[in-house]
Every structure is written in C-alpha cells, then in structure tokens.
Tab-separated table of C-alpha atoms and ligand atoms in Angstrom:
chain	number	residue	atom	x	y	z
A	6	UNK	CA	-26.640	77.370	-25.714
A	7	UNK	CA	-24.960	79.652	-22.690
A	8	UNK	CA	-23.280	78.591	-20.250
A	9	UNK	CA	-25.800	79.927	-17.375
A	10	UNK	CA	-23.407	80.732	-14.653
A	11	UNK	CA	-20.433	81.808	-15.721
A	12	UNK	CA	-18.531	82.584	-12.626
A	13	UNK	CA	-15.124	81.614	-12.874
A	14	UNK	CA	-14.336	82.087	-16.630
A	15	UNK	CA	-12.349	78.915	-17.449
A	16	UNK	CA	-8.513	80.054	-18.504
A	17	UNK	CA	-5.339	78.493	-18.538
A	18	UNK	CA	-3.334	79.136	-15.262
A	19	UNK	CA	-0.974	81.242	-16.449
A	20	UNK	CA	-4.254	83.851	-17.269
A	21	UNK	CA	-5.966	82.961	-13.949
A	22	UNK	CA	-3.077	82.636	-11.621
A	23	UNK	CA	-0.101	84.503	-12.780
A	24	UNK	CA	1.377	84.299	-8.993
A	25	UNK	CA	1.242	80.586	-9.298
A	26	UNK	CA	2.563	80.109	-12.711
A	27	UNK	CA	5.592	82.021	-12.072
A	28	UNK	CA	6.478	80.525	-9.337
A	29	UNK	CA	5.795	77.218	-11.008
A	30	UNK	CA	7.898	78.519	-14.130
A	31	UNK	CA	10.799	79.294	-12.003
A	32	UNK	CA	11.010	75.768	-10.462
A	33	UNK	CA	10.401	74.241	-13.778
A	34	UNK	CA	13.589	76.536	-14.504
A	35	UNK	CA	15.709	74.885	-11.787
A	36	UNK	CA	14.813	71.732	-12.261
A	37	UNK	CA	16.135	72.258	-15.697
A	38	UNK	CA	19.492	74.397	-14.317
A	39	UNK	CA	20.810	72.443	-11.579
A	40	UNK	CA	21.292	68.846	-11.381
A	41	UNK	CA	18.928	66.620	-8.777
A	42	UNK	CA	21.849	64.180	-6.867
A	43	UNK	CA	18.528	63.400	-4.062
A	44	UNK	CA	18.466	59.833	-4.596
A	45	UNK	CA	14.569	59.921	-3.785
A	46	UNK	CA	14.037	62.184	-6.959
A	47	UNK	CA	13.757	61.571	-10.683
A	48	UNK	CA	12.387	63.221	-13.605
A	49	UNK	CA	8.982	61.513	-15.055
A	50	UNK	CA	8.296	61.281	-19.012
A	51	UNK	CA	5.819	64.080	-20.608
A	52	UNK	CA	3.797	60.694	-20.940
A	53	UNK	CA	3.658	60.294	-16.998
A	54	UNK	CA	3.061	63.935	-16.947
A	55	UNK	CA	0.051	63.801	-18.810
A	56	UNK	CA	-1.614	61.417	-17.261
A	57	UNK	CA	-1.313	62.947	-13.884
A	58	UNK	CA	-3.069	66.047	-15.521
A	59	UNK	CA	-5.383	64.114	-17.106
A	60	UNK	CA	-9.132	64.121	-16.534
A	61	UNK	CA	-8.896	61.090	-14.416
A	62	UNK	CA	-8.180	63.503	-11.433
A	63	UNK	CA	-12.713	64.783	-11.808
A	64	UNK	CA	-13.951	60.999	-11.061
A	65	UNK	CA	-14.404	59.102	-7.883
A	66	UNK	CA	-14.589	55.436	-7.539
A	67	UNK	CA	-13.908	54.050	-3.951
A	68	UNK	CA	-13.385	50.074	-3.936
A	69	UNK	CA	-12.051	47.738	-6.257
A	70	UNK	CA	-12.494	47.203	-10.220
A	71	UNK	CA	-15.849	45.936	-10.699
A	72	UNK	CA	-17.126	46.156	-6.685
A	73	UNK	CA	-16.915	50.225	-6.735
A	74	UNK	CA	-19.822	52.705	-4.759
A	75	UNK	CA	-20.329	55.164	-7.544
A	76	UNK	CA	-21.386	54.523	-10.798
A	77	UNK	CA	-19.547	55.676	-13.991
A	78	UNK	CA	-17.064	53.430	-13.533
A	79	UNK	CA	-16.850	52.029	-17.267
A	80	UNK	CA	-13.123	53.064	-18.054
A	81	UNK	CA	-11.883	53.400	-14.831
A	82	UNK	CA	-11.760	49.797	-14.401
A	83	UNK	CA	-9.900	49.607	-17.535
A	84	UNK	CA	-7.483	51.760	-16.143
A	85	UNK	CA	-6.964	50.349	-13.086
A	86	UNK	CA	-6.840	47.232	-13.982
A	87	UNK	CA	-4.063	48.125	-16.687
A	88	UNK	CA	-1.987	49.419	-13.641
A	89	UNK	CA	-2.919	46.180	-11.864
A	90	UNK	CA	-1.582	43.992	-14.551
A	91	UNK	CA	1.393	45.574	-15.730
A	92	UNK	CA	2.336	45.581	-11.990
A	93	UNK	CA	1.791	42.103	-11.346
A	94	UNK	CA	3.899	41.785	-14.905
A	95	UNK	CA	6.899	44.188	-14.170
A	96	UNK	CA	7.522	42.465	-10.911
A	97	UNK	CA	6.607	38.919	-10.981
A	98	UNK	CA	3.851	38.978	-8.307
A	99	UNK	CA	0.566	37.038	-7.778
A	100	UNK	CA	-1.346	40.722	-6.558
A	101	UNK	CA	-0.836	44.146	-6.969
A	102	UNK	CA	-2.907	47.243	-5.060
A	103	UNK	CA	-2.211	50.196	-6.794
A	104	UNK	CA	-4.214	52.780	-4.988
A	105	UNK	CA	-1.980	53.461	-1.343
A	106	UNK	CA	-1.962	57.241	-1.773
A	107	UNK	CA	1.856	57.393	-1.176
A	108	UNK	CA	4.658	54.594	0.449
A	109	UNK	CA	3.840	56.178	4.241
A	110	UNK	CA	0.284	55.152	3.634
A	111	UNK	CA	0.937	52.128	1.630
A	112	UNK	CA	3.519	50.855	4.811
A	113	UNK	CA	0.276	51.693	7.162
A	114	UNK	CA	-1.692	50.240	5.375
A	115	UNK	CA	0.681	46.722	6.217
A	116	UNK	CA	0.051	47.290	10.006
A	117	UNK	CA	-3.263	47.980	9.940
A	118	UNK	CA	-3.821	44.531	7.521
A	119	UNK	CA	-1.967	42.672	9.833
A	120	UNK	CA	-1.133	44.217	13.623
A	121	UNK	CA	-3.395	45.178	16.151
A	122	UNK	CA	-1.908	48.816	18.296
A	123	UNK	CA	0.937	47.035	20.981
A	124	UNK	CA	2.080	44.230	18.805
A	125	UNK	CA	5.951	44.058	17.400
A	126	UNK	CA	7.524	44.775	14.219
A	127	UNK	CA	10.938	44.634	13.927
A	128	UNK	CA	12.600	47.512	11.300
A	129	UNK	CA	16.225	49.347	10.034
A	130	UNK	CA	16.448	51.870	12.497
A	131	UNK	CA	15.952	55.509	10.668
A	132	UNK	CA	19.444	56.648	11.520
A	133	UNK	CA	20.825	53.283	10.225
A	134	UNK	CA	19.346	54.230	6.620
A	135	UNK	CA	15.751	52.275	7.456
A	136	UNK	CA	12.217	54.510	6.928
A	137	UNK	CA	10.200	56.248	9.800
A	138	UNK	CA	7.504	53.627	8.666
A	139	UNK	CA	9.455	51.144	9.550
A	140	UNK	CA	8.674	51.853	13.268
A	141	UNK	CA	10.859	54.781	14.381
A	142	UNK	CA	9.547	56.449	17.234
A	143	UNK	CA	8.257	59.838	15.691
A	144	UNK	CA	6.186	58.045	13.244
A	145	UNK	CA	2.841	56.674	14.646
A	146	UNK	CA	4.215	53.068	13.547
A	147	UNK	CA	6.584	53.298	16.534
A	148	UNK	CA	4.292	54.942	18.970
A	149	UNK	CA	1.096	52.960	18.265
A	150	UNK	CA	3.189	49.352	18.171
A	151	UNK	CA	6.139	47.933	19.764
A	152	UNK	CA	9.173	48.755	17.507
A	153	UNK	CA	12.424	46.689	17.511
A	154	UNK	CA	15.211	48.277	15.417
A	155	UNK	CA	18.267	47.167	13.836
A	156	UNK	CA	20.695	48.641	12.046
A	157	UNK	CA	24.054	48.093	10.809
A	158	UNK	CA	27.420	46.771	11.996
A	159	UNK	CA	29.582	49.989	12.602
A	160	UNK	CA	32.574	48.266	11.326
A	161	UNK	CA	31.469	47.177	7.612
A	162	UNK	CA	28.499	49.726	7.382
A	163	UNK	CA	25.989	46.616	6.133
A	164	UNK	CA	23.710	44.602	7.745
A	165	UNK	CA	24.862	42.118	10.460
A	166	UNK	CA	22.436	38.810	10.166
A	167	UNK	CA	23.624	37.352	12.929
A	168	UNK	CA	22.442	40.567	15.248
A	169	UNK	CA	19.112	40.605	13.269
A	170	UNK	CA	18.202	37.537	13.841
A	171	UNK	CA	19.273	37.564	17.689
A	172	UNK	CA	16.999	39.871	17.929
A	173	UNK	CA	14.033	38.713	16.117
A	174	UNK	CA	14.137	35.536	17.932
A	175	UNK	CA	14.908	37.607	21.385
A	176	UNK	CA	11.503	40.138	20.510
A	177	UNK	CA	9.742	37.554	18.296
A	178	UNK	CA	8.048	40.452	15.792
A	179	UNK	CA	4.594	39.855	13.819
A	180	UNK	CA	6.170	42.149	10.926
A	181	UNK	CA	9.594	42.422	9.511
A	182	UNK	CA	10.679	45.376	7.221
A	183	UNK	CA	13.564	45.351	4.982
A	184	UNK	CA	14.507	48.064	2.762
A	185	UNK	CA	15.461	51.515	3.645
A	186	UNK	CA	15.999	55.076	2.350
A	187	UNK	CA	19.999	55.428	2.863
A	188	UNK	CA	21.073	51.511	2.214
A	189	UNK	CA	24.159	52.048	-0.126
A	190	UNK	CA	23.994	48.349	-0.545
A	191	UNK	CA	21.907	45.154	-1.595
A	192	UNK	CA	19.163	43.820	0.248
A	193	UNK	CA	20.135	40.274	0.903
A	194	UNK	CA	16.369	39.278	0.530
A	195	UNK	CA	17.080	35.532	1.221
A	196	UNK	CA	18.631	36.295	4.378
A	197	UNK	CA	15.735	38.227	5.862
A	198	UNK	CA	13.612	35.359	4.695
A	199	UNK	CA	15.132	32.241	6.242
A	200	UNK	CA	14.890	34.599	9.795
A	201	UNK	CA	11.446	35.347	9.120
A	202	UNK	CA	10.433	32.107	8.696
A	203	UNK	CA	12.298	30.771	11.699
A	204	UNK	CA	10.355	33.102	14.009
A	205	UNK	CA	6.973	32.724	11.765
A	206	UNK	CA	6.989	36.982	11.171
A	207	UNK	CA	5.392	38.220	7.630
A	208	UNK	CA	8.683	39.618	5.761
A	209	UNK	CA	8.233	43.253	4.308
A	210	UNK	CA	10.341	44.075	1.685
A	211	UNK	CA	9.914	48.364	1.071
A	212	UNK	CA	11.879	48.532	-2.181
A	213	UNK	CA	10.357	52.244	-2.474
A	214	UNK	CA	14.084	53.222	-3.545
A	215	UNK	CA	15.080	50.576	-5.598
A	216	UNK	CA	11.889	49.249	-7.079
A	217	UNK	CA	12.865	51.083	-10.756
A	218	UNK	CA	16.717	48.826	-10.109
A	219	UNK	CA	14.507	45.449	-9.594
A	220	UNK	CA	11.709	46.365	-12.383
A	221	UNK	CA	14.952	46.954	-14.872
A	222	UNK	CA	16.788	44.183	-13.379
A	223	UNK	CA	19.558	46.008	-11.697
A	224	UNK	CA	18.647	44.682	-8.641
A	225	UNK	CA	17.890	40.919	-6.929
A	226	UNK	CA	13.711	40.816	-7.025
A	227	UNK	CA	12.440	40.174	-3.588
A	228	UNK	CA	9.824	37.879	-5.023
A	229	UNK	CA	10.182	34.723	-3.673
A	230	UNK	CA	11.653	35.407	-0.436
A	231	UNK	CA	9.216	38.316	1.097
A	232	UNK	CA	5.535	38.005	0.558
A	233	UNK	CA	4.621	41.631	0.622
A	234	UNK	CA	6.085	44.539	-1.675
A	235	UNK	CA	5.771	47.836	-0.569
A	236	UNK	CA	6.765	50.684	-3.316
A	237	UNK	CA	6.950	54.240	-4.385
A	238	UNK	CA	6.310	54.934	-7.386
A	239	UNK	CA	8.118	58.063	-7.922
A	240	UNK	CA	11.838	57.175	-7.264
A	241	UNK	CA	13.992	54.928	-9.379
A	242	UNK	CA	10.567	53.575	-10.795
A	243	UNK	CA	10.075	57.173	-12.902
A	244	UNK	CA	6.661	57.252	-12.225
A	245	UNK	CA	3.999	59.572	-10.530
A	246	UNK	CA	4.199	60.085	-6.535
A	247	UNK	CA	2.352	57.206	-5.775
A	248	UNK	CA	2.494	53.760	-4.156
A	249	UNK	CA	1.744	50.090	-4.952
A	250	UNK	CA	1.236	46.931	-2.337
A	251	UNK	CA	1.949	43.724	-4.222
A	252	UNK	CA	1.914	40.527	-2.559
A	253	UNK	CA	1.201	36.357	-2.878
A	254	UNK	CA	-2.385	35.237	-3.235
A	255	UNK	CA	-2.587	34.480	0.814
A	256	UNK	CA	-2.054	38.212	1.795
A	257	UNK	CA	-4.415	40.472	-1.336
A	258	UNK	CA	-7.049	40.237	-0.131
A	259	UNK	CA	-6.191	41.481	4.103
A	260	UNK	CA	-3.737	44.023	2.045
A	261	UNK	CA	-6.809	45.112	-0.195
A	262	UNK	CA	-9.133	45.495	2.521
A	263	UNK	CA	-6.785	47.446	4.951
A	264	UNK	CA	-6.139	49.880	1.962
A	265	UNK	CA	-9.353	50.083	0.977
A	266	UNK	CA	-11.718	50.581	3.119
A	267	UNK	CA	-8.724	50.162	6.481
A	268	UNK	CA	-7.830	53.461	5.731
A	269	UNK	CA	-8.491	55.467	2.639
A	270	UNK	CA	-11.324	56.273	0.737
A	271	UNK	CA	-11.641	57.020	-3.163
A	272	UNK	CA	-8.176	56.058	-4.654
A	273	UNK	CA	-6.227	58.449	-7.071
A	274	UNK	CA	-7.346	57.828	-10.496
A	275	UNK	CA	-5.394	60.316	-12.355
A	276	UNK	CA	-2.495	58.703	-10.412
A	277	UNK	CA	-3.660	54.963	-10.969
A	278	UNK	CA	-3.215	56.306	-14.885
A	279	UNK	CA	0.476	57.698	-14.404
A	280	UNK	CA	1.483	54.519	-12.811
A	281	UNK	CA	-0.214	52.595	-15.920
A	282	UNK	CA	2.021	54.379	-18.119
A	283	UNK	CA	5.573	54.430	-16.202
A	284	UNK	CA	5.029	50.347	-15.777
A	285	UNK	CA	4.951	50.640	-19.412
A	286	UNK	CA	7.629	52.072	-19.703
A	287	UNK	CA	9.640	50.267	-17.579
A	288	UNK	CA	8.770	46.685	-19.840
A	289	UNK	CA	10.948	48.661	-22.406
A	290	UNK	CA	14.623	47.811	-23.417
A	291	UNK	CA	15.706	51.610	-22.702
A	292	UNK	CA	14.196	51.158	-19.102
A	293	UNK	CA	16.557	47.799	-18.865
A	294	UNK	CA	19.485	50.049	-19.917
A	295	UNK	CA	18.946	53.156	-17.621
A	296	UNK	CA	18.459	51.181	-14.515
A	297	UNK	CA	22.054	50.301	-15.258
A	298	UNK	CA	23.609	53.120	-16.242
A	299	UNK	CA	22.248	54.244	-12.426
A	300	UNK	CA	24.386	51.584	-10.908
A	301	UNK	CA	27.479	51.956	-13.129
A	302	UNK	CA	27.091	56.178	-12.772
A	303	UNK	CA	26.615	55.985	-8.458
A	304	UNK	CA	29.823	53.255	-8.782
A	305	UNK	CA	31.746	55.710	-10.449
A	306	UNK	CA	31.082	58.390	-8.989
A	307	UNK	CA	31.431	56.938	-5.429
A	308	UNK	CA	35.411	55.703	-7.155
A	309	UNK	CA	35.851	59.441	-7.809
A	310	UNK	CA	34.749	60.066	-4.310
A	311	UNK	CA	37.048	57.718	-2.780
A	312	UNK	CA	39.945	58.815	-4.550
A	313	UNK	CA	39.217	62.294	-3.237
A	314	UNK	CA	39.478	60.643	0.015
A	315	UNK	CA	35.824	60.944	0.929
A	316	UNK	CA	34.758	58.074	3.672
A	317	UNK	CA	32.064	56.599	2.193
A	318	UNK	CA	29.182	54.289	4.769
A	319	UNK	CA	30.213	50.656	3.912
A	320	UNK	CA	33.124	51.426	1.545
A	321	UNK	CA	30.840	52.285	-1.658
A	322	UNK	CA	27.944	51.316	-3.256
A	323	UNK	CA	25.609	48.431	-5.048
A	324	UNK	CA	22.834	50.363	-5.965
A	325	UNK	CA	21.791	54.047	-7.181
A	326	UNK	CA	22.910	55.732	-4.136
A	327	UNK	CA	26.225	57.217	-2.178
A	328	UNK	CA	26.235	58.006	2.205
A	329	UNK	CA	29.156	59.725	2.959
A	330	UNK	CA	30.417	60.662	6.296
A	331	UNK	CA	32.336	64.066	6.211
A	332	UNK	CA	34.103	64.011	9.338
A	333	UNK	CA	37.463	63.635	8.197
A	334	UNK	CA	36.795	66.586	5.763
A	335	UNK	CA	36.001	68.848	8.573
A	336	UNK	CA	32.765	69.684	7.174
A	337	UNK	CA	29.436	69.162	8.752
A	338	UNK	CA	26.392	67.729	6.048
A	339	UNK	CA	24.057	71.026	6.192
A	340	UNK	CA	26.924	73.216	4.911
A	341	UNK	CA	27.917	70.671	2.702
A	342	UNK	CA	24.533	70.450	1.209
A	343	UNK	CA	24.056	74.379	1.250
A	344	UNK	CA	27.178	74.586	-0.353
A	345	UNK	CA	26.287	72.108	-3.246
A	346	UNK	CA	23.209	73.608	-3.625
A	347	UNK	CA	24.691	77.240	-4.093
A	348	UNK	CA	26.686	75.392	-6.605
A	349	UNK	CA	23.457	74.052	-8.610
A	350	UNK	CA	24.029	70.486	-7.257
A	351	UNK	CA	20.996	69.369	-5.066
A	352	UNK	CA	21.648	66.838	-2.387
A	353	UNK	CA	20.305	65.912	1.163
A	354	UNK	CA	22.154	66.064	4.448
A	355	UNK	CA	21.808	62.935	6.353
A	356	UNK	CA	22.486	60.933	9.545
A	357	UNK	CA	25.080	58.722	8.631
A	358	UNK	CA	25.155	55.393	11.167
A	359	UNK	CA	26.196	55.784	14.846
A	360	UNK	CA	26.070	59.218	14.044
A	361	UNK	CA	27.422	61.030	17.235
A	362	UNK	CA	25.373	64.211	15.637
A	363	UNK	CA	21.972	65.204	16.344
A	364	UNK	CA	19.877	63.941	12.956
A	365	UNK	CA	18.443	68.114	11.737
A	366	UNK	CA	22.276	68.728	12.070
A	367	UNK	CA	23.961	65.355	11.031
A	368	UNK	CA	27.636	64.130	9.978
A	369	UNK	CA	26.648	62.692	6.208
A	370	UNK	CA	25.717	63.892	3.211
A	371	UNK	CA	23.199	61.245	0.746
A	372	UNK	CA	23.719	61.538	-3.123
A	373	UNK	CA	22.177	59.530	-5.805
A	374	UNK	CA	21.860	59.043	-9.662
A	375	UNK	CA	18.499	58.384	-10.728
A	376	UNK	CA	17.837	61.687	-12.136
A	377	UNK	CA	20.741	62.652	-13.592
A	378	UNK	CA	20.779	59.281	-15.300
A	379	UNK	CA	17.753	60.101	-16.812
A	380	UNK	CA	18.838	63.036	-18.090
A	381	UNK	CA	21.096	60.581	-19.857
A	382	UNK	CA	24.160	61.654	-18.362
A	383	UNK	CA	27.199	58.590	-18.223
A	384	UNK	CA	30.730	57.915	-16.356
A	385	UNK	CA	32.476	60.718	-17.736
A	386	UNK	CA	30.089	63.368	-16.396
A	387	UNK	CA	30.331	61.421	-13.588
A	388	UNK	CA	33.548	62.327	-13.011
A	389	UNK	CA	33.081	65.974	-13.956
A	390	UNK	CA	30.398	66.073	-10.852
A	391	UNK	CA	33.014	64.097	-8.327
A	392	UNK	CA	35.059	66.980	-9.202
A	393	UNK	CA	32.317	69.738	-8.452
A	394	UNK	CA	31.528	68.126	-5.515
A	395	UNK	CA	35.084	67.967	-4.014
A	396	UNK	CA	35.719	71.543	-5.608
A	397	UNK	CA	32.240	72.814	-3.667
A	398	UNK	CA	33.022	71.467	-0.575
A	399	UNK	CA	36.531	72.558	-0.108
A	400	UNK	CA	35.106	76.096	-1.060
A	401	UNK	CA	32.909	75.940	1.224
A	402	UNK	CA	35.373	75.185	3.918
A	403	UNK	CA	37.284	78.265	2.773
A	404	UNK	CA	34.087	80.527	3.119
A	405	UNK	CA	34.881	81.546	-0.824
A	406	UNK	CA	31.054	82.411	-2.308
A	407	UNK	CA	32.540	83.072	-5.521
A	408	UNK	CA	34.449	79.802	-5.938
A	409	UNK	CA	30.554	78.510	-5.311
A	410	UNK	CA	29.184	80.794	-8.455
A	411	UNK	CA	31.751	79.536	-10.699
A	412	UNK	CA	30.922	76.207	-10.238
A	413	UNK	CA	27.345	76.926	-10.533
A	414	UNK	CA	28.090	78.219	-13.737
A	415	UNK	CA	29.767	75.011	-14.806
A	416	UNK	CA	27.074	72.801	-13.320
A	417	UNK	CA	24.776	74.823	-15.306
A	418	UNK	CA	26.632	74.435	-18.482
A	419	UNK	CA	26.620	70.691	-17.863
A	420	UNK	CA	23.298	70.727	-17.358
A	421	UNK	CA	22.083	72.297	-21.011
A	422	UNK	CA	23.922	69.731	-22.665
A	423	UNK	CA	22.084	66.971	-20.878
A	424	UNK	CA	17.877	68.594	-21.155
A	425	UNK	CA	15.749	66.875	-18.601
A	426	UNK	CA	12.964	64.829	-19.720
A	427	UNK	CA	9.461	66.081	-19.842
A	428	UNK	CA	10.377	69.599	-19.295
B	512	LIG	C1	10.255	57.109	0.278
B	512	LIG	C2	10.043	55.933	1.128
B	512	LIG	C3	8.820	55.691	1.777
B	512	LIG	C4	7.703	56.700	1.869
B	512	LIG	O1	7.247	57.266	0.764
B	512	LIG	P1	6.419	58.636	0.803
B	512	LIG	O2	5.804	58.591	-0.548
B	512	LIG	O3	7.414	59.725	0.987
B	512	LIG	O4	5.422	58.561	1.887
B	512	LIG	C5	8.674	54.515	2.482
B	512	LIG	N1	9.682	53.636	2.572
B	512	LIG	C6	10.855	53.840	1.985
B	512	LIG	C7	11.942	52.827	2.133
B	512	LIG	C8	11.092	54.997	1.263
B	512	LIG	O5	12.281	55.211	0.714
C-alpha cells in the first residue's frame, strides 16, 4: 500500500537539512576537541542519548501514571514510573516528580505549591554563588515574592549561620533555599535545618549541581534534614536536561499538583526515559567511583591553582567545582575566559562574592570537573590543565595569540587521548 501523501519524504537529517547537520557536526567536533571545565556541563552516555531521541518524544500524556487525559498510555506509565522509582531509590526519598521541564521550572514549581505572590523566601544571593530561582531580583521569584538574600562571610568565603539565621528570624520566610550554582563548598544541610525549623519555614535544598556527588556518595544527602529536593538532571547527575522534585510524603502531593497541572502541561516523555536510564546508571559501582574522581580531580587542580598563586573563593574546594578571583593576577574573568577558550579550555566568567565588578563584566572565573572526569581524565592531567590554565592566562595578559594556539594544540592533544563519551 502507498503512502497517500507523500509530502515531506522522510530522510535522515543530514539528507534533509545539510545546514543543520553541519553545524551540528562541527559542535559535536568541539565538544570532542576542547575540554568542558563549565561545572554545569557533562557529557551523557550513548544510552542517555538514545533515549532522548527515542520515540517517546511523539506521545502526550498530561497527569500522573495511571490518572493521565489521553489514552495510550500503556508503556508510558511503565516508564515513568521506572524514573519514579529509581529516583526515590538513588536518593533515599519517600516521592519523586520527574516531569519539571528543567530546575527553573522545577524551583517554580516550589513557590507556586507553597507561596502565594508577596510572601517571603529567604535564598543565597546570585552574586554570592546562590540561583536566580532562589529569589534574585531579575527572576520573577524575586519580583513576584518578597526575597531575603544571604550570602557569604567575605572573610572565609562560606556560609555564616549565625547571619542566616539572624535573618530568617528578623524576615521570618515561608521558603528557605539552600544550594547554589558557584558554592565551592559543602552544604551544611543540618545547619539550614535546625534554622528552618526554629522559624517553622519549608527547607529547600537545590542540589541541581551536586545531585550526581550525593547520588554517588561524594556528597552529605540532604535527606533527612530538608523536605524538598530540587534537581537538574543534566549536571553532575549525567543525565538528560531535565529536572526532578523529590520530597517526604507530607509535601507530593502540593509538589505534584503545582507541577502538574500549577504550571505545565504534558510532561517530557522522551526525557522522563533519559532520566530512567542515567538513575540507572548512577546505582552502578563506576558511577560510585567517578563521582569521586570529580572531587579528588577539582581538589587537585584547585592545589595546582594555589600554588600558582591563584586566590581561590573560600581557600579551595569540597565539591566538583573551583571560583577564583583574578584580581591579584591583573586579569579581569571575560578575558580570562576568552583566553581559555581560544586555548580549547571552556570555562565561565563569574561574579565572585562582594564583587566590586558589575556581574556581565565580573572579577572571577568558575571551573569545574564533571566532564572532564567523565572523559576519564585523573590527577595527573589535572595538573597538565593547572598548567594550561596559568600558561593561558599569563598569555593573555601579554596579548601573545600565538602562545594561545600552541596551547590549543596541546589541549587538543590531551583531549584525543581521553574520547568523550557518547560521541
Ligand atoms: C542549574 C541550576 C538551576 C536551573 O536549572 P535550569 O535547568 O538551567 O533551569 C537551578 N538551581 C541551581 C542551583 C542550579 O545550579
């Protein structure tokens, strides 16, 4: 039998849309060149890969496993409640809502469960290393509510507990976030607890960044002390950009319902699948061992840094990532970054705390080793970067473009002997 209207002949893309392809093949191409030092990044499995491609991505099924308003639903309950369960497995939790379309709209999804427009939450300032979810006034969770920010003590670069919880009994927030995107150190979950609990506020821990370090045991679990997870699924977790809420019994169901149908409609399937499969993963021994080898790679590497004399936010690091503030090196963090980048290593500028720069032109400079660990680099390439780093910079200082090529070459040599996965 025909097919009766054939209008768009059905090709692979590199047939239909060679524009796209290319340009797809050439970032598949740097991704495999240069090496990724953006702490947010990582490189999924083929597995993960496949799944997000996967035919999932043609079906629709707003609500919940088994309560859904389209029919065909037969395996995608299966699926989603795979994710569901390996979530609530990998992390210790009573509930797990896997469809938030990212972390912003997972973290909104928290506010709208709990807050009505003018009430407080209390959050790490975004300049301190905290999220623009978290209440910072650009993001609609600081103009729509009444934000309270902390951030950290200028002397140590960590959090002071003492000024948090001065605070939260002085603004007495419904919501408290902890977590962040440029916290160098450990959340001290049990310390955010006993304040939360002394002004009766619901404790949000966002481990977007570090949820991969807890799942692989890298990092103290929140569980226990906050009663809400928020997550990413896409940074040290491995997995597909995504999000999960997981939370205690008293919370799924206000969490569920301000998801679903608070503020999105028909979740992500093909996504819902990915996250399946890098939960999977991350129940393995090798997941145990990489989540690590992040911690011992960022420690070295932020040694090699220090002996360089690089002045590093809070003296070093706990977890997967570095903040550095270049002001002694008389080097702001854009041309840092440009430089490293022109040298095949990718990093972001950043606002480093009590930054006297404005933040699209800040004083810091964020690096991280989730992705390079998972191209199964170690210490001594560690050290090998440290050196490119401190090499790039100083070139860049110096205005010398072809000091930047040759370590680009280098970088790129290093690169081919460590393949990324799934490429
Ligand atoms: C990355 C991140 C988010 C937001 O995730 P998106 O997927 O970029 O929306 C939220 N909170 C924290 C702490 C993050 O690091």
């Amino acid at each position: 039998m025909a097919n009766h209207f054939p209008l768009i002949p059905d090709t692979t893309l590199d047939e239909k849309d060679p524009d796209l392809f290319a340009l797809l093949c050439k970032e598949e191409e740097r991704q495999r060149d240069k090496l990724p030092l953006i702490p947010s990044e990582n490189y999924v499995s083929k597995a993960v890969r496949e799944a997000t491609g996967s035919v999932l991505t043609n079906k629709y099924s707003e609500g919940y496993p088994g309560k859904r308003y389209y029919e065909g639903q037969q395996l995608i309950d299966q699926v989603e409640e795979l994710a569901i369960n390996r979530a609530k497995g990998v992390f210790g939790v009573d509930h797990a809502n896997v469809q938030p379309y990212s972390g912003s709209p997972a973290n909104l999804a928290i506010y709208a469960a709990f807050l009505n427009p003018g009430d407080t939450v209390m959050g790490m300032a975004l300049p301190m290393g905290g999220h623009l979810t978290h209440g910072w006034n650009v993001s609609v969770t600081g103009g729509w509510f009444r934000s309270v920010q902390y951030g950290v003590s200028k002397q140590t670069g960590r959090i002071d507990f003492d000024e948090v919880r001065v605070l939260a009994k002085r603004e007495r927030p419904k919501l408290l976030f902890c977590g962040g995107t440029a916290i160098p150190r450990q959340i001290d979950f049990a310390a955010f607890a006993e304040i939360a609990k002394e002004i009766d506020a619901i404790l949000v821990a966002d481990i977007a960044h570090i949820a991969g370090l807890i799942a692989g045991g890298a990092h103290p679990s929140p569980v226990g002390h906050a009663p809400i997870l928020s997550t990413t699924t896409h940074k040290t977790l491995r997995g597909p950009r995504g999000a999960m809420l997981m939370s205690t019994q008293a919370y799924a169901q206000s969490l569920d319902k301000a998801v679903f149908p608070g503020l999105q409609g028909g979740p992500h399937n093909h996504t819902t699948a990915a996250i399946a499969v890098c939960l999977h993963e991350a129940t393995q021994p090798a997941f145990r061992a990489y989540a690590r080898q992040v911690v011992k790679n960022a420690q070295v590497l932020a040694e090699e840094l220090l002996d360089r004399d690089y002045d590093l936010i809070s003296g070093g690091t706990d977890n997967h990532l570095i903040l550095i503030d270049l002001t002694n090196k008389g080097i702001i963090g854009k041309q840092a970054a440009r430089a490293l980048d022109k040298s095949g290593i990718i990093s972001n500028y950043n606002t480093i705390p009590y930054d006297p720069r404005k933040p699209f032109n800040p004083s810091g400079l964020r690096i991280g080793t989730p992705a390079v660990t998972s191209r199964g680099m170690g210490e001594a390439e560690m050290r090998v970067i440290a050196r490119y780093i401190d090499k790039a910079i100083e070139a860049a200082k110096r205005g010398s473009e072809m000091e930047l090529d040759r370590i680009a070459m280098a970088v790129a040599d290093l690169a081919k002997q460590f393949p990324a996965p799934g490429l």
